[in-house]
mmCIF file of C-alpha atoms in Angstrom:
data_model
loop_
_atom_site.group_PDB
_atom_site.id
_atom_site.type_symbol
_atom_site.label_atom_id
_atom_site.label_comp_id
_atom_site.label_asym_id
_atom_site.label_seq_id
_atom_site.Cartn_x
_atom_site.Cartn_y
_atom_site.Cartn_z
ATOM 1 C CA MET A 1 77.492 124.486 125.591
ATOM 2 C CA ASN A 2 80.743 123.644 123.581
ATOM 3 C CA LEU A 3 82.208 121.009 126.335
ATOM 4 C CA GLN A 4 78.535 118.514 125.366
ATOM 5 C CA LYS A 5 79.521 118.845 121.614
ATOM 6 C CA TYR A 6 83.280 117.506 121.395
ATOM 7 C CA ALA A 7 81.762 114.792 125.010
ATOM 8 C CA LEU A 8 79.277 113.758 121.541
ATOM 9 C CA LYS A 9 82.347 112.615 119.035
ATOM 10 C CA PRO A 10 84.388 109.904 120.702
ATOM 11 C CA LEU A 11 81.441 108.283 121.900
ATOM 12 C CA VAL A 12 80.788 108.512 118.310
ATOM 13 C CA LEU A 13 84.040 107.122 116.910
ATOM 14 C CA THR A 14 83.788 104.773 119.161
ATOM 15 C CA ILE A 15 80.606 102.924 118.891
ATOM 16 C CA LEU A 16 82.034 103.043 114.761
ATOM 17 C CA LEU A 17 85.280 101.367 115.716
ATOM 18 C CA GLY A 18 83.458 99.336 117.770
ATOM 19 C CA SER A 19 81.454 98.096 114.773
ATOM 20 C CA MET A 20 83.946 97.993 112.284
ATOM 21 C CA VAL A 21 86.094 95.737 114.581
ATOM 22 C CA VAL A 22 82.844 93.321 114.673
ATOM 23 C CA ALA A 23 82.312 92.904 111.069
ATOM 24 C CA CYS A 24 86.053 92.305 110.444
ATOM 25 C CA SER A 25 86.949 89.565 112.975
ATOM 26 C CA SER A 26 83.280 87.814 111.772
ATOM 27 C CA ASP A 27 84.508 87.507 108.427
ATOM 28 C CA GLU A 28 87.193 85.572 109.200
ATOM 29 C CA THR A 29 87.902 81.614 109.069
ATOM 30 C CA SER A 30 90.235 79.991 111.473
ATOM 31 C CA GLU A 31 93.192 77.709 109.897
ATOM 32 C CA LYS A 32 90.666 74.396 110.608
ATOM 33 C CA ASP A 33 87.506 75.448 109.069
ATOM 34 C CA SER A 34 90.126 76.326 106.268
ATOM 35 C CA PRO A 35 90.385 73.502 103.667
ATOM 36 C CA VAL A 36 92.616 71.314 103.388
ATOM 37 C CA PRO A 37 94.284 71.490 100.119
ATOM 38 C CA GLU A 38 94.733 68.001 98.042
ATOM 39 C CA PRO A 39 98.487 67.240 97.251
ATOM 40 C CA ASP A 40 100.028 67.490 93.549
ATOM 41 C CA PRO A 41 100.255 64.201 91.185
ATOM 42 C CA VAL A 42 102.761 61.864 91.613
ATOM 43 C CA VAL A 43 104.648 61.841 88.246
ATOM 44 C CA GLU A 44 106.381 59.085 87.080
ATOM 45 C CA ILE A 45 108.807 60.395 84.870
ATOM 46 C CA ASP A 46 109.656 57.419 82.085
ATOM 47 C CA ASN A 47 113.968 57.548 81.400
ATOM 48 C CA ALA A 48 114.048 54.220 80.439
ATOM 49 C CA SER A 49 114.985 52.957 77.075
ATOM 50 C CA PRO A 50 111.975 50.307 74.653
ATOM 51 C CA ASN A 51 113.675 46.850 75.515
ATOM 52 C CA VAL A 52 112.171 44.202 72.708
ATOM 53 C CA VAL A 53 110.271 41.482 73.494
ATOM 54 C CA SER A 54 112.566 38.117 72.921
ATOM 55 C CA ASN A 55 109.779 36.058 73.187
ATOM 56 C CA ALA A 56 107.364 37.506 70.759
ATOM 57 C CA VAL A 57 109.430 38.004 68.134
ATOM 58 C CA VAL A 58 108.483 35.734 65.015
ATOM 59 C CA PRO A 59 110.240 33.658 62.587
ATOM 60 C CA ASN A 60 111.798 32.803 66.098
ATOM 61 C CA ASN A 61 115.982 33.774 66.470
ATOM 62 C CA GLY A 62 117.614 30.702 65.081
ATOM 63 C CA GLY A 63 114.558 29.813 63.290
ATOM 64 C CA THR A 64 114.809 27.814 60.676
ATOM 65 C CA GLY A 65 113.000 26.362 57.756
ATOM 66 C CA VAL A 66 110.635 30.206 57.692
ATOM 67 C CA SER A 67 107.815 30.772 55.091
ATOM 68 C CA ILE A 68 109.746 32.508 52.271
ATOM 69 C CA GLY A 69 106.248 34.259 52.011
ATOM 70 C CA THR A 70 106.258 35.431 56.392
ATOM 71 C CA SER A 71 105.723 38.523 58.261
ATOM 72 C CA ILE A 72 108.271 39.596 60.716
ATOM 73 C CA LYS A 73 106.330 40.122 64.136
ATOM 74 C CA PHE A 74 108.488 41.667 66.559
ATOM 75 C CA ALA A 75 107.025 43.289 70.021
ATOM 76 C CA PHE A 76 108.075 45.654 72.568
ATOM 77 C CA ASN A 77 108.109 46.262 77.016
ATOM 78 C CA GLU A 78 105.782 49.472 76.279
ATOM 79 C CA PRO A 79 104.049 51.841 73.477
ATOM 80 C CA ILE A 80 106.191 52.720 71.096
ATOM 81 C CA GLU A 81 106.333 56.279 69.463
ATOM 82 C CA VAL A 82 104.485 54.420 65.523
ATOM 83 C CA SER A 83 106.021 57.624 63.779
ATOM 84 C CA SER A 84 109.565 55.571 64.953
ATOM 85 C CA VAL A 85 108.914 52.423 63.259
ATOM 86 C CA THR A 86 109.334 52.797 59.980
ATOM 87 C CA THR A 87 110.689 50.609 56.073
ATOM 88 C CA ALA A 88 111.411 50.881 53.208
ATOM 89 C CA LEU A 89 110.171 50.204 49.984
ATOM 90 C CA ASP A 90 114.007 50.024 47.825
ATOM 91 C CA SER A 91 116.645 48.273 48.816
ATOM 92 C CA THR A 92 118.291 50.694 51.018
ATOM 93 C CA CYS A 93 118.603 50.261 54.875
ATOM 94 C CA GLY A 94 117.790 53.653 55.743
ATOM 95 C CA ALA A 95 114.402 52.726 57.740
ATOM 96 C CA THR A 96 114.078 52.014 61.439
ATOM 97 C CA VAL A 97 113.461 49.024 60.715
ATOM 98 C CA GLN A 98 115.372 46.738 58.098
ATOM 99 C CA LEU A 99 115.817 43.207 56.370
ATOM 100 C CA SER A 100 118.410 41.988 55.172
ATOM 101 C CA SER A 101 120.112 38.470 54.486
ATOM 102 C CA ASN A 102 123.774 40.480 52.987
ATOM 103 C CA ASN A 103 125.338 42.061 56.372
ATOM 104 C CA PHE A 104 122.499 45.705 55.635
ATOM 105 C CA ALA A 105 125.155 46.252 52.452
ATOM 106 C CA SER A 106 120.929 46.730 51.030
ATOM 107 C CA CYS A 107 117.913 45.329 52.357
ATOM 108 C CA VAL A 108 114.777 43.474 51.655
ATOM 109 C CA PRO A 109 112.246 45.872 50.208
ATOM 110 C CA LEU A 110 109.514 45.686 53.388
ATOM 111 C CA ARG A 111 105.372 47.548 53.030
ATOM 112 C CA SER A 112 105.178 50.328 54.171
ATOM 113 C CA GLN A 113 102.457 49.107 55.377
ATOM 114 C CA ILE A 114 102.604 48.741 58.933
ATOM 115 C CA TYR A 115 100.531 46.512 61.081
ATOM 116 C CA ARG A 116 100.086 47.523 65.367
ATOM 117 C CA GLY A 117 99.012 46.389 68.219
ATOM 118 C CA ASN A 118 96.083 48.387 69.935
ATOM 119 C CA ASP A 119 98.271 49.121 73.042
ATOM 120 C CA ASN A 120 101.501 49.874 69.949
ATOM 121 C CA ARG A 121 103.605 47.984 71.864
ATOM 122 C CA SER A 122 103.354 45.013 68.931
ATOM 123 C CA PHE A 123 104.156 45.005 65.362
ATOM 124 C CA THR A 124 104.187 43.441 62.502
ATOM 125 C CA VAL A 125 105.789 44.168 58.820
ATOM 126 C CA TYR A 126 105.600 41.973 55.781
ATOM 127 C CA PRO A 127 108.239 42.049 52.858
ATOM 128 C CA VAL A 128 107.685 42.888 49.333
ATOM 129 C CA GLY A 129 108.061 39.675 47.785
ATOM 130 C CA ASN A 130 108.687 36.591 48.754
ATOM 131 C CA LEU A 131 112.483 35.166 51.220
ATOM 132 C CA ASP A 132 114.363 34.089 48.755
ATOM 133 C CA TYR A 133 114.917 30.527 49.654
ATOM 134 C CA ASN A 134 117.648 29.018 51.823
ATOM 135 C CA THR A 135 118.903 32.532 52.341
ATOM 136 C CA LYS A 136 120.602 33.380 55.633
ATOM 137 C CA PHE A 137 118.109 37.145 57.123
ATOM 138 C CA GLU A 138 118.868 39.382 59.483
ATOM 139 C CA LEU A 139 115.772 41.930 60.800
ATOM 140 C CA LYS A 140 118.176 45.412 62.655
ATOM 141 C CA LEU A 141 115.674 47.654 64.118
ATOM 142 C CA LYS A 142 117.474 51.215 64.318
ATOM 143 C CA LYS A 143 118.281 52.526 67.505
ATOM 144 C CA TRP A 144 115.892 55.732 65.870
ATOM 145 C CA ILE A 145 113.131 54.438 67.606
ATOM 146 C CA GLN A 146 110.990 55.405 70.594
ATOM 147 C CA ASP A 147 108.991 55.154 73.011
ATOM 148 C CA ASN A 148 105.906 57.800 74.167
ATOM 149 C CA ALA A 149 108.359 59.304 76.369
ATOM 150 C CA GLY A 150 111.387 60.074 73.529
ATOM 151 C CA ASN A 151 113.793 57.698 74.695
ATOM 152 C CA TYR A 152 115.310 56.335 71.966
ATOM 153 C CA LEU A 153 116.899 52.332 71.736
ATOM 154 C CA THR A 154 120.098 51.972 73.480
ATOM 155 C CA ASN A 155 122.167 50.860 70.284
ATOM 156 C CA ASP A 156 120.741 48.674 67.552
ATOM 157 C CA LEU A 157 119.177 45.964 67.647
ATOM 158 C CA ILE A 158 119.185 42.590 65.305
ATOM 159 C CA PRO A 159 116.533 40.232 66.983
ATOM 160 C CA ILE A 160 116.195 38.022 64.604
ATOM 161 C CA VAL A 161 118.188 35.531 62.658
ATOM 162 C CA PHE A 162 116.652 32.658 60.778
ATOM 163 C CA THR A 163 116.502 30.543 57.681
#
C-alpha cells in the first residue's frame, strides 16, 4: 500500500504541469498576430528666418507722390509671432516697426493698433498724423521680429523708401 501512495503523486504532478503548459501557451500570440505599431509622425523643424515679401510692400520701394495719410503695409513669407510686431507712439525708435525721415535719428510716431491678416503674414500700420509733403521716408523692420517657430529676421530690414 505504501507503493501505491507514491505512484499516484507523479501522475498528479504530470497532470497539473500539463494543464499549466497548455494554459500558458494558449495566451501567447504570435508575432504575425500582433498589431504593427504606427510610425512616429514626421515633424519638420523650422530653422529658417522669415523674409519680407517685396511685392507685398505698400507704398512700394522708390515710390513718389505717396499720400500724406498713407498706411504702410508689409508681408512675410511665413506666419509671424504677432507680439513681436510693435510700433511706438513717440519719436523714439524703440519698436520693431520704425518709420523715419532723418535716417532713424528719430522716428515718426505710429499708431499702437497694428492690423494683421488672418494668416499672421501681412501687417498694416498707420502714422499717428499725416506725413510731411515731399519728404523721403524709410521703413525699417527690426531683426527682433520673429516667426511662430521663434526664428528672428536675419538683420534689420529697410525695405521701403518713398516720398
